[in-house]
Amino acid sequence: KVSFEFFGDSYSLSATKSVSSPGSEFCISYGPRSNDQLLQYYGFVEPDNPHDVYIMPPLLEWNIEAMEQACGRRIEPGRLEKLQRAGLLGGSQPSSPSSSENDDTATANPLGGVVVTRENGIDPAILQALRALISTPEEWEGAGEAVGNFATEWSPENERMARLAAKTGLEQELQSKPTTLEEDQKQLQQIGSKLLGPEEELAIRFRIEKKKLLQETIQKL
């Protein structure tokens, strides 16, 4: 563990278990940090980081027409207003962090963007919003026209539609990037030819990890 030695104005690192042999390598943990934090504070990107996070635009900014086309359903009038009152659309005003966000993620997400994590996938609150948003008039009436009743799966078909809507939003986010994952990976291969500087290499590695996270989440949906 690490301790600050006040009188020595220094840090000390002590082992919490016996050392196997002199000269053994010691490693310290950076903690459960996303690649955004690792890059910003420590200057590296961890491949397949289990704690990585991607923050998408708020649900309010998603392409509603694309979701309607993908699901073959029309979003009924008044649904967006209901979600807005429930605080599930995000928007231009800073929002309070959801229970699935840690303090660092909330700080980087003041406008209530959709949080995607490698550990949990898309924010459960967004799936709740999409269940309500894409529900048929019959499903909506059966739920008492209450967004809260969509916190868990309402029906297999409604769940399929909600996940399809989420998948559509994630796919559109990927398509909005100027390069594809494959193009980034190919560019990274130029490192050996010294065509890339260290900062550009880090930027490409960062992009790759974020796109991989989005693709993995799409596949899980």
C-alpha positions as protocol buffer text, in pm:
chain_id: "A"
residue {
  index: 1
  type: LYS
  ca { x: 0 y: 0 z: 0 }
}
residue {
  index: 2
  type: VAL
  ca { x: 106 y: 361 z: -56 }
}
residue {
  index: 3
  type: SER
  ca { x: 144 y: 610 z: 228 }
}
residue {
  index: 4
  type: PHE
  ca { x: 256 y: 970 z: 247 }
}
residue {
  index: 5
  type: GLU
  ca { x: 539 y: 1026 z: 495 }
}
residue {
  index: 6
  type: PHE
  ca { x: 472 y: 1376 z: 625 }
}
residue {
  index: 7
  type: PHE
  ca { x: 806 y: 1439 z: 798 }
}
residue {
  index: 8
  type: GLY
  ca { x: 1006 y: 1293 z: 513 }
}
residue {
  index: 9
  type: ASP
  ca { x: 796 y: 1473 z: 250 }
}
residue {
  index: 10
  type: SER
  ca { x: 785 y: 1151 z: 49 }
}
residue {
  index: 11
  type: TYR
  ca { x: 573 y: 849 z: -36 }
}
residue {
  index: 12
  type: SER
  ca { x: 641 y: 497 z: 84 }
}
residue {
  index: 13
  type: LEU
  ca { x: 527 y: 175 z: -80 }
}
residue {
  index: 14
  type: SER
  ca { x: 490 y: -130 z: 144 }
}
residue {
  index: 15
  type: ALA
  ca { x: 399 y: -487 z: 49 }
}
residue {
  index: 16
  type: THR
  ca { x: 82 y: -639 z: 193 }
}
residue {
  index: 17
  type: LYS
  ca { x: 215 y: -994 z: 157 }
}
residue {
  index: 18
  type: SER
  ca { x: 552 y: -1165 z: 188 }
}
residue {
  index: 19
  type: VAL
  ca { x: 806 y: -1116 z: -90 }
}
residue {
  index: 20
  type: SER
  ca { x: 889 y: -1438 z: -273 }
}
residue {
  index: 21
  type: SER
  ca { x: 1248 y: -1350 z: -350 }
}
residue {
  index: 22
  type: PRO
  ca { x: 1482 y: -1048 z: -357 }
}
residue {
  index: 23
  type: GLY
  ca { x: 1452 y: -852 z: -678 }
}
residue {
  index: 24
  type: SER
  ca { x: 1091 y: -957 z: -741 }
}
residue {
  index: 25
  type: GLU
  ca { x: 887 y: -716 z: -950 }
}
residue {
  index: 26
  type: PHE
  ca { x: 618 y: -514 z: -770 }
}
residue {
  index: 27
  type: CYS
  ca { x: 314 y: -373 z: -947 }
}
residue {
  index: 28
  type: ILE
  ca { x: 65 y: -116 z: -828 }
}
residue {
  index: 29
  type: SER
  ca { x: -294 y: -79 z: -943 }
}
residue {
  index: 30
  type: TYR
  ca { x: -421 y: 237 z: -1107 }
}
residue {
  index: 31
  type: GLY
  ca { x: -767 y: 149 z: -983 }
}
residue {
  index: 32
  type: PRO
  ca { x: -1089 y: 96 z: -1182 }
}
residue {
  index: 33
  type: ARG
  ca { x: -1027 y: 375 z: -1433 }
}
residue {
  index: 34
  type: SER
  ca { x: -1157 y: 424 z: -1785 }
}
residue {
  index: 35
  type: ASN
  ca { x: -919 y: 478 z: -2074 }
}
residue {
  index: 36
  type: ASP
  ca { x: -1016 y: 846 z: -2068 }
}
residue {
  index: 37
  type: GLN
  ca { x: -872 y: 874 z: -1718 }
}
residue {
  index: 38
  type: LEU
  ca { x: -569 y: 654 z: -1787 }
}
residue {
  index: 39
  type: LEU
  ca { x: -480 y: 860 z: -2092 }
}
residue {
  index: 40
  type: GLN
  ca { x: -540 y: 1195 z: -1925 }
}
residue {
  index: 41
  type: TYR
  ca { x: -358 y: 1124 z: -1599 }
}
residue {
  index: 42
  type: TYR
  ca { x: -103 y: 854 z: -1685 }
}
residue {
  index: 43
  type: GLY
  ca { x: -44 y: 875 z: -2060 }
}
residue {
  index: 44
  type: PHE
  ca { x: -142 y: 528 z: -2178 }
}
residue {
  index: 45
  type: VAL
  ca { x: -442 y: 330 z: -2302 }
}
residue {
  index: 46
  type: GLU
  ca { x: -527 y: -19 z: -2174 }
}
residue {
  index: 47
  type: PRO
  ca { x: -649 y: -265 z: -2440 }
}
residue {
  index: 48
  type: ASP
  ca { x: -984 y: -424 z: -2354 }
}
residue {
  index: 49
  type: ASN
  ca { x: -1002 y: -222 z: -2034 }
}
residue {
  index: 50
  type: PRO
  ca { x: -1283 y: -380 z: -1824 }
}
residue {
  index: 51
  type: HIS
  ca { x: -1356 y: -38 z: -1670 }
}
residue {
  index: 52
  type: ASP
  ca { x: -1377 y: 154 z: -1996 }
}
residue {
  index: 53
  type: VAL
  ca { x: -1668 y: 392 z: -2058 }
}
residue {
  index: 54
  type: TYR
  ca { x: -1819 y: 559 z: -2364 }
}
residue {
  index: 55
  type: ILE
  ca { x: -2048 y: 859 z: -2331 }
}
residue {
  index: 56
  type: MET
  ca { x: -2290 y: 902 z: -2620 }
}
residue {
  index: 57
  type: PRO
  ca { x: -2508 y: 1206 z: -2690 }
}
residue {
  index: 58
  type: PRO
  ca { x: -2821 y: 1234 z: -2473 }
}
residue {
  index: 59
  type: LEU
  ca { x: -3121 y: 1033 z: -2588 }
}
residue {
  index: 60
  type: LEU
  ca { x: -3285 y: 1363 z: -2682 }
}
residue {
  index: 61
  type: GLU
  ca { x: -3030 y: 1395 z: -2966 }
}
residue {
  index: 62
  type: TRP
  ca { x: -3068 y: 1045 z: -3106 }
}
residue {
  index: 63
  type: ASN
  ca { x: -3215 y: 997 z: -3453 }
}
residue {
  index: 64
  type: ILE
  ca { x: -3576 y: 914 z: -3372 }
}
residue {
  index: 65
  type: GLU
  ca { x: -3667 y: 853 z: -3736 }
}
residue {
  index: 66
  type: ALA
  ca { x: -3389 y: 593 z: -3770 }
}
residue {
  index: 67
  type: MET
  ca { x: -3517 y: 410 z: -3463 }
}
residue {
  index: 68
  type: GLU
  ca { x: -3873 y: 414 z: -3600 }
}
residue {
  index: 69
  type: GLN
  ca { x: -3754 y: 269 z: -3931 }
}
residue {
  index: 70
  type: ALA
  ca { x: -3545 y: -1 z: -3762 }
}
residue {
  index: 71
  type: CYS
  ca { x: -3830 y: -108 z: -3535 }
}
residue {
  index: 72
  type: GLY
  ca { x: -4112 y: -64 z: -3783 }
}
residue {
  index: 73
  type: ARG
  ca { x: -4302 y: 138 z: -3524 }
}
residue {
  index: 74
  type: ARG
  ca { x: -4407 y: 500 z: -3491 }
}
residue {
  index: 75
  type: ILE
  ca { x: -4327 y: 677 z: -3167 }
}
residue {
  index: 76
  type: GLU
  ca { x: -4656 y: 802 z: -3032 }
}
residue {
  index: 77
  type: PRO
  ca { x: -4714 y: 1172 z: -2959 }
}
residue {
  index: 78
  type: GLY
  ca { x: -4634 y: 1276 z: -2604 }
}
residue {
  index: 79
  type: ARG
  ca { x: -4386 y: 998 z: -2532 }
}
residue {
  index: 80
  type: LEU
  ca { x: -4078 y: 1219 z: -2556 }
}
residue {
  index: 81
  type: GLU
  ca { x: -4239 y: 1472 z: -2325 }
}
residue {
  index: 82
  type: LYS
  ca { x: -4307 y: 1196 z: -2072 }
}
residue {
  index: 83
  type: LEU
  ca { x: -3944 y: 1085 z: -2084 }
}
residue {
  index: 84
  type: GLN
  ca { x: -3827 y: 1444 z: -2052 }
}
residue {
  index: 85
  type: ARG
  ca { x: -4030 y: 1488 z: -1735 }
}
residue {
  index: 86
  type: ALA
  ca { x: -3884 y: 1162 z: -1604 }
}
residue {
  index: 87
  type: GLY
  ca { x: -3535 y: 1300 z: -1663 }
}
residue {
  index: 88
  type: LEU
  ca { x: -3439 y: 1026 z: -1910 }
}
residue {
  index: 89
  type: LEU
  ca { x: -3369 y: 1233 z: -2222 }
}
residue {
  index: 90
  type: GLY
  ca { x: -3071 y: 1437 z: -2103 }
}
residue {
  index: 91
  type: GLY
  ca { x: -3037 y: 1780 z: -2259 }
}
residue {
  index: 92
  type: SER
  ca { x: -2879 y: 2122 z: -2235 }
}
residue {
  index: 93
  type: GLN
  ca { x: -2889 y: 2150 z: -1857 }
}
residue {
  index: 94
  type: PRO
  ca { x: -2639 y: 1970 z: -1629 }
}
residue {
  index: 95
  type: SER
  ca { x: -2798 y: 1658 z: -1485 }
}
residue {
  index: 96
  type: SER
  ca { x: -2757 y: 1462 z: -1166 }
}
residue {
  index: 97
  type: PRO
  ca { x: -2556 y: 1140 z: -1201 }
}
residue {
  index: 98
  type: SER
  ca { x: -2755 y: 817 z: -1231 }
}
residue {
  index: 99
  type: SER
  ca { x: -2693 y: 529 z: -994 }
}
residue {
  index: 100
  type: SER
  ca { x: -2484 y: 356 z: -1262 }
}
residue {
  index: 101
  type: GLU
  ca { x: -2237 y: 644 z: -1289 }
}
residue {
  index: 102
  type: ASN
  ca { x: -1937 y: 698 z: -1066 }
}
residue {
  index: 103
  type: ASP
  ca { x: -1824 y: 1049 z: -973 }
}
residue {
  index: 104
  type: ASP
  ca { x: -1560 y: 1069 z: -1249 }
}
residue {
  index: 105
  type: THR
  ca { x: -1805 y: 962 z: -1519 }
}
residue {
  index: 106
  type: ALA
  ca { x: -2067 y: 1209 z: -1393 }
}
residue {
  index: 107
  type: THR
  ca { x: -1811 y: 1491 z: -1403 }
}
residue {
  index: 108
  type: ALA
  ca { x: -1736 y: 1410 z: -1768 }
}
residue {
  index: 109
  type: ASN
  ca { x: -2106 y: 1382 z: -1849 }
}
residue {
  index: 110
  type: PRO
  ca { x: -2274 y: 1705 z: -1733 }
}
residue {
  index: 111
  type: LEU
  ca { x: -2547 y: 1696 z: -2000 }
}
residue {
  index: 112
  type: GLY
  ca { x: -2678 y: 1350 z: -1921 }
}
residue {
  index: 113
  type: GLY
  ca { x: -2534 y: 1161 z: -2218 }
}
residue {
  index: 114
  type: VAL
  ca { x: -2601 y: 790 z: -2258 }
}
residue {
  index: 115
  type: VAL
  ca { x: -2339 y: 594 z: -2065 }
}
residue {
  index: 116
  type: VAL
  ca { x: -2204 y: 270 z: -2212 }
}
residue {
  index: 117
  type: THR
  ca { x: -1964 y: 57 z: -2008 }
}
residue {
  index: 118
  type: ARG
  ca { x: -1778 y: -262 z: -2090 }
}
residue {
  index: 119
  type: GLU
  ca { x: -1893 y: -412 z: -1761 }
}
residue {
  index: 120
  type: ASN
  ca { x: -2267 y: -339 z: -1785 }
}
residue {
  index: 121
  type: GLY
  ca { x: -2332 y: -237 z: -2145 }
}
residue {
  index: 122
  type: ILE
  ca { x: -2582 y: 43 z: -2205 }
}
residue {
  index: 123
  type: ASP
  ca { x: -2723 y: 227 z: -1903 }
}
residue {
  index: 124
  type: PRO
  ca { x: -3031 y: 35 z: -1775 }
}
residue {
  index: 125
  type: ALA
  ca { x: -3217 y: 366 z: -1741 }
}
residue {
  index: 126
  type: ILE
  ca { x: -3184 y: 414 z: -2117 }
}
residue {
  index: 127
  type: LEU
  ca { x: -3328 y: 70 z: -2186 }
}
residue {
  index: 128
  type: GLN
  ca { x: -3618 y: 168 z: -1961 }
}
residue {
  index: 129
  type: ALA
  ca { x: -3667 y: 486 z: -2161 }
}
residue {
  index: 130
  type: LEU
  ca { x: -3655 y: 298 z: -2492 }
}
residue {
  index: 131
  type: ARG
  ca { x: -3908 y: 39 z: -2371 }
}
residue {
  index: 132
  type: ALA
  ca { x: -4149 y: 321 z: -2298 }
}
residue {
  index: 133
  type: LEU
  ca { x: -4059 y: 521 z: -2608 }
}
residue {
  index: 134
  type: ILE
  ca { x: -4106 y: 238 z: -2858 }
}
residue {
  index: 135
  type: SER
  ca { x: -4407 y: 74 z: -2688 }
}
residue {
  index: 136
  type: THR
  ca { x: -4730 y: 27 z: -2879 }
}
residue {
  index: 137
  type: PRO
  ca { x: -5046 y: 212 z: -2768 }
}
residue {
  index: 138
  type: GLU
  ca { x: -5166 y: -115 z: -2612 }
}
residue {
  index: 139
  type: GLU
  ca { x: -4840 y: -169 z: -2421 }
}
residue {
  index: 140
  type: TRP
  ca { x: -4838 y: 193 z: -2307 }
}
residue {
  index: 141
  type: GLU
  ca { x: -5197 y: 171 z: -2184 }
}
residue {
  index: 142
  type: GLY
  ca { x: -5126 y: -161 z: -2014 }
}
residue {
  index: 143
  type: ALA
  ca { x: -4839 y: 2 z: -1825 }
}
residue {
  index: 144
  type: GLY
  ca { x: -5072 y: 271 z: -1697 }
}
residue {
  index: 145
  type: GLU
  ca { x: -4895 y: 528 z: -1918 }
}
residue {
  index: 146
  type: ALA
  ca { x: -4618 y: 531 z: -1657 }
}
residue {
  index: 147
  type: VAL
  ca { x: -4251 y: 528 z: -1760 }
}
residue {
  index: 148
  type: GLY
  ca { x: -4160 y: 369 z: -1428 }
}
residue {
  index: 149
  type: ASN
  ca { x: -4345 y: 52 z: -1520 }
}
residue {
  index: 150
  type: PHE
  ca { x: -4093 y: -9 z: -1798 }
}
residue {
  index: 151
  type: ALA
  ca { x: -3800 y: -37 z: -1555 }
}
residue {
  index: 152
  type: THR
  ca { x: -3791 y: -410 z: -1626 }
}
residue {
  index: 153
  type: GLU
  ca { x: -3885 y: -614 z: -1931 }
}
residue {
  index: 154
  type: TRP
  ca { x: -4248 y: -552 z: -2020 }
}
residue {
  index: 155
  type: SER
  ca { x: -4286 y: -824 z: -2281 }
}
residue {
  index: 156
  type: PRO
  ca { x: -4049 y: -1022 z: -2504 }
}
residue {
  index: 157
  type: GLU
  ca { x: -4152 y: -826 z: -2813 }
}
residue {
  index: 158
  type: ASN
  ca { x: -4125 y: -488 z: -2641 }
}
residue {
  index: 159
  type: GLU
  ca { x: -3783 y: -586 z: -2510 }
}
residue {
  index: 160
  type: ARG
  ca { x: -3670 y: -689 z: -2858 }
}
residue {
  index: 161
  type: MET
  ca { x: -3784 y: -356 z: -2999 }
}
residue {
  index: 162
  type: ALA
  ca { x: -3614 y: -156 z: -2721 }
}
residue {
  index: 163
  type: ARG
  ca { x: -3286 y: -338 z: -2775 }
}
residue {
  index: 164
  type: LEU
  ca { x: -3315 y: -289 z: -3150 }
}
residue {
  index: 165
  type: ALA
  ca { x: -3365 y: 83 z: -3093 }
}
residue {
  index: 166
  type: ALA
  ca { x: -3058 y: 91 z: -2866 }
}
residue {
  index: 167
  type: LYS
  ca { x: -2856 y: -102 z: -3123 }
}
residue {
  index: 168
  type: THR
  ca { x: -2962 y: 147 z: -3392 }
}
residue {
  index: 169
  type: GLY
  ca { x: -2841 y: 440 z: -3182 }
}
residue {
  index: 170
  type: LEU
  ca { x: -2506 y: 273 z: -3115 }
}
residue {
  index: 171
  type: GLU
  ca { x: -2460 y: 186 z: -3483 }
}
residue {
  index: 172
  type: GLN
  ca { x: -2532 y: 546 z: -3582 }
}
residue {
  index: 173
  type: GLU
  ca { x: -2274 y: 665 z: -3329 }
}
residue {
  index: 174
  type: LEU
  ca { x: -2013 y: 436 z: -3486 }
}
residue {
  index: 175
  type: GLN
  ca { x: -2106 y: 549 z: -3836 }
}
residue {
  index: 176
  type: SER
  ca { x: -2063 y: 914 z: -3735 }
}
residue {
  index: 177
  type: LYS
  ca { x: -1688 y: 865 z: -3688 }
}
residue {
  index: 178
  type: PRO
  ca { x: -1457 y: 981 z: -3971 }
}
residue {
  index: 179
  type: THR
  ca { x: -1272 y: 646 z: -3966 }
}
residue {
  index: 180
  type: THR
  ca { x: -1376 y: 286 z: -3908 }
}
residue {
  index: 181
  type: LEU
  ca { x: -1225 y: 48 z: -3655 }
}
residue {
  index: 182
  type: GLU
  ca { x: -1057 y: -143 z: -3937 }
}
residue {
  index: 183
  type: GLU
  ca { x: -905 y: 176 z: -4080 }
}
residue {
  index: 184
  type: ASP
  ca { x: -768 y: 272 z: -3738 }
}
residue {
  index: 185
  type: GLN
  ca { x: -616 y: -73 z: -3690 }
}
residue {
  index: 186
  type: LYS
  ca { x: -453 y: -55 z: -4032 }
}
residue {
  index: 187
  type: GLN
  ca { x: -314 y: 291 z: -3954 }
}
residue {
  index: 188
  type: LEU
  ca { x: -171 y: 160 z: -3629 }
}
residue {
  index: 189
  type: GLN
  ca { x: 37 y: -88 z: -3826 }
}
residue {
  index: 190
  type: GLN
  ca { x: 238 y: 206 z: -3963 }
}
residue {
  index: 191
  type: ILE
  ca { x: 405 y: 249 z: -3624 }
}
residue {
  index: 192
  type: GLY
  ca { x: 694 y: 28 z: -3730 }
}
residue {
  index: 193
  type: SER
  ca { x: 760 y: 248 z: -4032 }
}
residue {
  index: 194
  type: LYS
  ca { x: 789 y: 552 z: -3802 }
}
residue {
  index: 195
  type: LEU
  ca { x: 513 y: 738 z: -3984 }
}
residue {
  index: 196
  type: LEU
  ca { x: 328 y: 798 z: -3657 }
}
residue {
  index: 197
  type: GLY
  ca { x: 440 y: 1013 z: -3367 }
}
residue {
  index: 198
  type: PRO
  ca { x: 377 y: 901 z: -3007 }
}
residue {
  index: 199
  type: GLU
  ca { x: 81 y: 1136 z: -2958 }
}
residue {
  index: 200
  type: GLU
  ca { x: -84 y: 1024 z: -3281 }
}
residue {
  index: 201
  type: GLU
  ca { x: -29 y: 661 z: -3186 }
}
residue {
  index: 202
  type: LEU
  ca { x: -201 y: 716 z: -2850 }
}
residue {
  index: 203
  type: ALA
  ca { x: -493 y: 891 z: -3019 }
}
residue {
  index: 204
  type: ILE
  ca { x: -541 y: 598 z: -3257 }
}
residue {
  index: 205
  type: ARG
  ca { x: -519 y: 341 z: -2977 }
}
residue {
  index: 206
  type: PHE
  ca { x: -778 y: 542 z: -2783 }
}
residue {
  index: 207
  type: ARG
  ca { x: -1014 y: 554 z: -3082 }
}
residue {
  index: 208
  type: ILE
  ca { x: -975 y: 182 z: -3137 }
}
residue {
  index: 209
  type: GLU
  ca { x: -1069 y: 98 z: -2779 }
}
residue {
  index: 210
  type: LYS
  ca { x: -1379 y: 320 z: -2786 }
}
residue {
  index: 211
  type: LYS
  ca { x: -1500 y: 171 z: -3113 }
}
residue {
  index: 212
  type: LYS
  ca { x: -1437 y: -181 z: -2984 }
}
residue {
  index: 213
  type: LEU
  ca { x: -1650 y: -99 z: -2678 }
}
residue {
  index: 214
  type: LEU
  ca { x: -1936 y: 21 z: -2898 }
}
residue {
  index: 215
  type: GLN
  ca { x: -1913 y: -285 z: -3122 }
}
residue {
  index: 216
  type: GLU
  ca { x: -1911 y: -523 z: -2826 }
}
residue {
  index: 217
  type: THR
  ca { x: -2219 y: -353 z: -2680 }
}
residue {
  index: 218
  type: ILE
  ca { x: -2400 y: -379 z: -3015 }
}
residue {
  index: 219
  type: GLN
  ca { x: -2324 y: -751 z: -3032 }
}
residue {
  index: 220
  type: LYS
  ca { x: -2456 y: -807 z: -2678 }
}
residue {
  index: 221
  type: LEU
  ca { x: -2783 y: -636 z: -2762 }
}
